[in-house]
Amino acid sequence: MYLNNLIKNNKKKIRVGRGIGSGKGKTSSRGHKGQKSRSGVAIKSFEGGQMPLYRRLPKRGFKSLNDDKTAILNLSKIQNIINKTKNNIKSTLDLKILKEKKLVNKKSLKLKILGTGEIKKNIEISAHFASKQALSKIEKAGGKINIVKK
């Protein structure tokens, strides 16, 4: 048991709205009429006429309505995927395989290959987009890239 529970609190809770004789009857200390006298009313984010916090802060950011949900992979990331033995990717790499292995987000609809890093293994990749750098590096390593039209 906590120490707070052992302390005797001799103050009796004032029960409002229990008749005139109680001293807190009729309007139950809420005054007369108006929004605040009603039950279930809270004036949220109202700061007494002061400019509310949500209006004081600057607007930031932008959420595009047509976010294309493209998964982006660099060559360095692809090399890491190949190197890890648990992934056991033999020769082909595409969005479906990456989703199954949980290497890209399952909401991704397209795959884009970018050329940062190096790739050593010859691998066949099917993607929706690829940069010129990525194309040249994959072909130099002896691999092949198929651009999927969708």
PDB file of C-alpha atoms in Angstrom:
ATOM      1  CA  MET A   1       0.000   0.000   0.000  1.00  0.00           C
ATOM      2  CA  TYR A   2       1.108   3.513  -0.700  1.00  0.00           C
ATOM      3  CA  LEU A   3       1.591   6.103   1.988  1.00  0.00           C
ATOM      4  CA  ASN A   4      -0.923   8.434   0.341  1.00  0.00           C
ATOM      5  CA  ASN A   5      -3.705   5.914   0.906  1.00  0.00           C
ATOM      6  CA  LEU A   6      -3.047   5.846   4.653  1.00  0.00           C
ATOM      7  CA  ILE A   7      -3.503   9.594   5.177  1.00  0.00           C
ATOM      8  CA  LYS A   8      -6.966  10.413   6.451  1.00  0.00           C
ATOM      9  CA  ASN A   9      -8.604  13.098   4.376  1.00  0.00           C
ATOM     10  CA  ASN A  10     -11.290  14.694   6.482  1.00  0.00           C
ATOM     11  CA  LYS A  11     -12.587  16.912   3.668  1.00  0.00           C
ATOM     12  CA  LYS A  12     -15.968  15.838   2.414  1.00  0.00           C
ATOM     13  CA  LYS A  13     -16.540  16.070  -1.347  1.00  0.00           C
ATOM     14  CA  ILE A  14     -19.082  18.761  -2.185  1.00  0.00           C
ATOM     15  CA  ARG A  15     -21.913  17.208  -4.183  1.00  0.00           C
ATOM     16  CA  VAL A  16     -23.358  19.873  -6.431  1.00  0.00           C
ATOM     17  CA  GLY A  17     -26.962  19.999  -7.612  1.00  0.00           C
ATOM     18  CA  ARG A  18     -28.501  18.436  -4.508  1.00  0.00           C
ATOM     19  CA  GLY A  19     -31.057  21.071  -3.577  1.00  0.00           C
ATOM     20  CA  ILE A  20     -31.115  24.612  -2.176  1.00  0.00           C
ATOM     21  CA  GLY A  21     -30.211  23.552   1.373  1.00  0.00           C
ATOM     22  CA  SER A  22     -26.818  22.216   0.285  1.00  0.00           C
ATOM     23  CA  GLY A  23     -25.622  25.665  -0.772  1.00  0.00           C
ATOM     24  CA  LYS A  24     -24.632  24.324  -4.177  1.00  0.00           C
ATOM     25  CA  GLY A  25     -28.067  23.661  -5.595  1.00  0.00           C
ATOM     26  CA  LYS A  26     -30.063  25.061  -8.508  1.00  0.00           C
ATOM     27  CA  THR A  27     -27.348  26.165 -10.973  1.00  0.00           C
ATOM     28  CA  SER A  28     -24.622  24.121  -9.227  1.00  0.00           C
ATOM     29  CA  SER A  29     -22.047  26.970  -9.310  1.00  0.00           C
ATOM     30  CA  ARG A  30     -22.314  27.239 -13.101  1.00  0.00           C
ATOM     31  CA  GLY A  31     -23.944  30.652 -13.209  1.00  0.00           C
ATOM     32  CA  HIS A  32     -26.926  31.271 -15.481  1.00  0.00           C
ATOM     33  CA  LYS A  33     -27.492  30.111 -19.055  1.00  0.00           C
ATOM     34  CA  GLY A  34     -24.758  30.231 -21.691  1.00  0.00           C
ATOM     35  CA  GLN A  35     -22.567  27.581 -23.266  1.00  0.00           C
ATOM     36  CA  LYS A  36     -20.507  26.903 -20.161  1.00  0.00           C
ATOM     37  CA  SER A  37     -23.548  26.178 -18.023  1.00  0.00           C
ATOM     38  CA  ARG A  38     -24.545  23.245 -20.227  1.00  0.00           C
ATOM     39  CA  SER A  39     -23.244  19.733 -19.777  1.00  0.00           C
ATOM     40  CA  GLY A  40     -20.852  18.103 -22.193  1.00  0.00           C
ATOM     41  CA  VAL A  41     -19.434  21.360 -23.533  1.00  0.00           C
ATOM     42  CA  ALA A  42     -15.722  22.041 -23.697  1.00  0.00           C
ATOM     43  CA  ILE A  43     -14.399  24.947 -25.686  1.00  0.00           C
ATOM     44  CA  LYS A  44     -11.350  23.152 -27.023  1.00  0.00           C
ATOM     45  CA  SER A  45      -8.288  25.142 -28.028  1.00  0.00           C
ATOM     46  CA  PHE A  46     -10.012  28.377 -26.991  1.00  0.00           C
ATOM     47  CA  GLU A  47      -7.474  30.504 -25.168  1.00  0.00           C
ATOM     48  CA  GLY A  48      -9.645  33.356 -23.970  1.00  0.00           C
ATOM     49  CA  GLY A  49      -9.344  35.491 -27.073  1.00  0.00           C
ATOM     50  CA  GLN A  50      -5.567  35.046 -27.284  1.00  0.00           C
ATOM     51  CA  MET A  51      -4.406  33.848 -30.704  1.00  0.00           C
ATOM     52  CA  PRO A  52      -4.631  30.043 -30.406  1.00  0.00           C
ATOM     53  CA  LEU A  53      -1.478  27.952 -30.604  1.00  0.00           C
ATOM     54  CA  TYR A  54      -2.521  26.172 -33.798  1.00  0.00           C
ATOM     55  CA  ARG A  55      -2.862  29.554 -35.526  1.00  0.00           C
ATOM     56  CA  ARG A  56       0.369  30.972 -34.075  1.00  0.00           C
ATOM     57  CA  LEU A  57       2.512  28.216 -35.545  1.00  0.00           C
ATOM     58  CA  PRO A  58       3.597  28.474 -39.186  1.00  0.00           C
ATOM     59  CA  LYS A  59       2.158  26.194 -41.828  1.00  0.00           C
ATOM     60  CA  ARG A  60       4.681  23.565 -42.856  1.00  0.00           C
ATOM     61  CA  GLY A  61       4.944  20.885 -45.482  1.00  0.00           C
ATOM     62  CA  PHE A  62       2.832  19.589 -48.284  1.00  0.00           C
ATOM     63  CA  LYS A  63       1.090  16.255 -48.780  1.00  0.00           C
ATOM     64  CA  SER A  64       0.740  15.339 -52.411  1.00  0.00           C
ATOM     65  CA  LEU A  65      -2.589  13.835 -53.413  1.00  0.00           C
ATOM     66  CA  ASN A  66      -1.022  11.681 -56.110  1.00  0.00           C
ATOM     67  CA  ASP A  67       1.968  10.165 -54.316  1.00  0.00           C
ATOM     68  CA  ASP A  68       3.194   7.514 -56.762  1.00  0.00           C
ATOM     69  CA  LYS A  69       4.529   5.057 -54.115  1.00  0.00           C
ATOM     70  CA  THR A  70       7.811   4.214 -55.840  1.00  0.00           C
ATOM     71  CA  ALA A  71      10.377   2.091 -54.011  1.00  0.00           C
ATOM     72  CA  ILE A  72      13.904   3.440 -54.571  1.00  0.00           C
ATOM     73  CA  LEU A  73      16.924   1.139 -54.484  1.00  0.00           C
ATOM     74  CA  ASN A  74      20.562   2.110 -54.918  1.00  0.00           C
ATOM     75  CA  LEU A  75      23.098  -0.326 -56.343  1.00  0.00           C
ATOM     76  CA  SER A  76      24.885  -0.411 -52.974  1.00  0.00           C
ATOM     77  CA  LYS A  77      21.649  -1.611 -51.342  1.00  0.00           C
ATOM     78  CA  ILE A  78      21.178  -4.269 -54.058  1.00  0.00           C
ATOM     79  CA  GLN A  79      24.748  -5.500 -53.456  1.00  0.00           C
ATOM     80  CA  ASN A  80      24.009  -5.740 -49.711  1.00  0.00           C
ATOM     81  CA  ILE A  81      20.851  -7.750 -50.471  1.00  0.00           C
ATOM     82  CA  ILE A  82      22.855 -10.158 -52.659  1.00  0.00           C
ATOM     83  CA  ASN A  83      25.647 -10.500 -50.052  1.00  0.00           C
ATOM     84  CA  LYS A  84      23.282 -11.500 -47.245  1.00  0.00           C
ATOM     85  CA  THR A  85      22.886 -15.270 -47.351  1.00  0.00           C
ATOM     86  CA  LYS A  86      19.393 -15.331 -45.810  1.00  0.00           C
ATOM     87  CA  ASN A  87      17.938 -13.537 -48.864  1.00  0.00           C
ATOM     88  CA  ASN A  88      19.229 -16.264 -51.249  1.00  0.00           C
ATOM     89  CA  ILE A  89      18.428 -14.336 -54.431  1.00  0.00           C
ATOM     90  CA  LYS A  90      19.908 -16.320 -57.312  1.00  0.00           C
ATOM     91  CA  SER A  91      19.719 -14.377 -60.572  1.00  0.00           C
ATOM     92  CA  THR A  92      16.575 -12.248 -60.935  1.00  0.00           C
ATOM     93  CA  LEU A  93      15.413  -9.368 -58.793  1.00  0.00           C
ATOM     94  CA  ASP A  94      12.044  -7.636 -59.087  1.00  0.00           C
ATOM     95  CA  LEU A  95       9.507  -5.783 -56.972  1.00  0.00           C
ATOM     96  CA  LYS A  96       7.529  -8.930 -56.123  1.00  0.00           C
ATOM     97  CA  ILE A  97      10.595 -10.700 -54.696  1.00  0.00           C
ATOM     98  CA  LEU A  98      11.607  -7.595 -52.739  1.00  0.00           C
ATOM     99  CA  LYS A  99       8.122  -7.346 -51.220  1.00  0.00           C
ATOM    100  CA  GLU A 100       8.132 -11.052 -50.265  1.00  0.00           C
ATOM    101  CA  LYS A 101      11.513 -10.678 -48.551  1.00  0.00           C
ATOM    102  CA  LYS A 102      10.220  -7.483 -46.864  1.00  0.00           C
ATOM    103  CA  LEU A 103      13.081  -5.409 -48.301  1.00  0.00           C
ATOM    104  CA  VAL A 104      10.741  -2.705 -49.625  1.00  0.00           C
ATOM    105  CA  ASN A 105       7.410  -1.419 -48.361  1.00  0.00           C
ATOM    106  CA  LYS A 106       4.448  -3.631 -49.313  1.00  0.00           C
ATOM    107  CA  LYS A 107       2.536  -0.522 -50.469  1.00  0.00           C
ATOM    108  CA  SER A 108       5.112   0.167 -53.193  1.00  0.00           C
ATOM    109  CA  LEU A 109       3.744  -0.067 -56.722  1.00  0.00           C
ATOM    110  CA  LYS A 110       6.869   0.717 -58.747  1.00  0.00           C
ATOM    111  CA  LEU A 111      10.614   0.154 -58.458  1.00  0.00           C
ATOM    112  CA  LYS A 112      13.339   2.631 -59.318  1.00  0.00           C
ATOM    113  CA  ILE A 113      17.041   1.732 -59.500  1.00  0.00           C
ATOM    114  CA  LEU A 114      19.597   4.465 -58.823  1.00  0.00           C
ATOM    115  CA  GLY A 115      23.346   4.310 -59.450  1.00  0.00           C
ATOM    116  CA  THR A 116      24.902   5.121 -56.077  1.00  0.00           C
ATOM    117  CA  GLY A 117      27.441   2.485 -55.060  1.00  0.00           C
ATOM    118  CA  GLU A 118      28.921  -0.468 -56.933  1.00  0.00           C
ATOM    119  CA  ILE A 119      27.527  -3.837 -57.967  1.00  0.00           C
ATOM    120  CA  LYS A 120      29.814  -6.845 -58.452  1.00  0.00           C
ATOM    121  CA  LYS A 121      27.515  -9.771 -59.256  1.00  0.00           C
ATOM    122  CA  ASN A 122      25.860 -10.150 -62.651  1.00  0.00           C
ATOM    123  CA  ILE A 123      22.156 -10.059 -61.873  1.00  0.00           C
ATOM    124  CA  GLU A 124      19.006  -9.572 -63.886  1.00  0.00           C
ATOM    125  CA  ILE A 125      16.797  -6.796 -62.527  1.00  0.00           C
ATOM    126  CA  SER A 126      13.311  -5.851 -63.676  1.00  0.00           C
ATOM    127  CA  ALA A 127      12.289  -2.348 -62.606  1.00  0.00           C
ATOM    128  CA  HIS A 128       9.988   0.427 -63.751  1.00  0.00           C
ATOM    129  CA  PHE A 129      12.701   3.093 -63.831  1.00  0.00           C
ATOM    130  CA  ALA A 130      16.506   3.167 -63.821  1.00  0.00           C
ATOM    131  CA  SER A 131      19.053   5.963 -63.984  1.00  0.00           C
ATOM    132  CA  LYS A 132      21.699   6.066 -66.739  1.00  0.00           C
ATOM    133  CA  GLN A 133      24.413   5.538 -64.137  1.00  0.00           C
ATOM    134  CA  ALA A 134      22.662   2.435 -62.799  1.00  0.00           C
ATOM    135  CA  LEU A 135      22.203   1.024 -66.324  1.00  0.00           C
ATOM    136  CA  SER A 136      25.885   1.428 -67.197  1.00  0.00           C
ATOM    137  CA  LYS A 137      27.120  -0.035 -63.882  1.00  0.00           C
ATOM    138  CA  ILE A 138      24.845  -3.083 -64.100  1.00  0.00           C
ATOM    139  CA  GLU A 139      25.883  -3.781 -67.699  1.00  0.00           C
ATOM    140  CA  LYS A 140      29.567  -3.332 -66.764  1.00  0.00           C
ATOM    141  CA  ALA A 141      29.139  -6.004 -64.052  1.00  0.00           C
ATOM    142  CA  GLY A 142      27.672  -8.336 -66.700  1.00  0.00           C
ATOM    143  CA  GLY A 143      24.083  -7.976 -65.553  1.00  0.00           C
ATOM    144  CA  LYS A 144      20.934  -6.974 -67.368  1.00  0.00           C
ATOM    145  CA  ILE A 145      18.060  -4.640 -66.560  1.00  0.00           C
ATOM    146  CA  ASN A 146      14.527  -4.919 -67.919  1.00  0.00           C
ATOM    147  CA  ILE A 147      12.407  -1.780 -67.870  1.00  0.00           C
ATOM    148  CA  VAL A 148       8.803  -2.728 -67.125  1.00  0.00           C
ATOM    149  CA  LYS A 149       6.158  -0.649 -68.853  1.00  0.00           C
ATOM    150  CA  LYS A 150       3.109  -0.244 -66.628  1.00  0.00           C
TER     151      LYS A 150
END
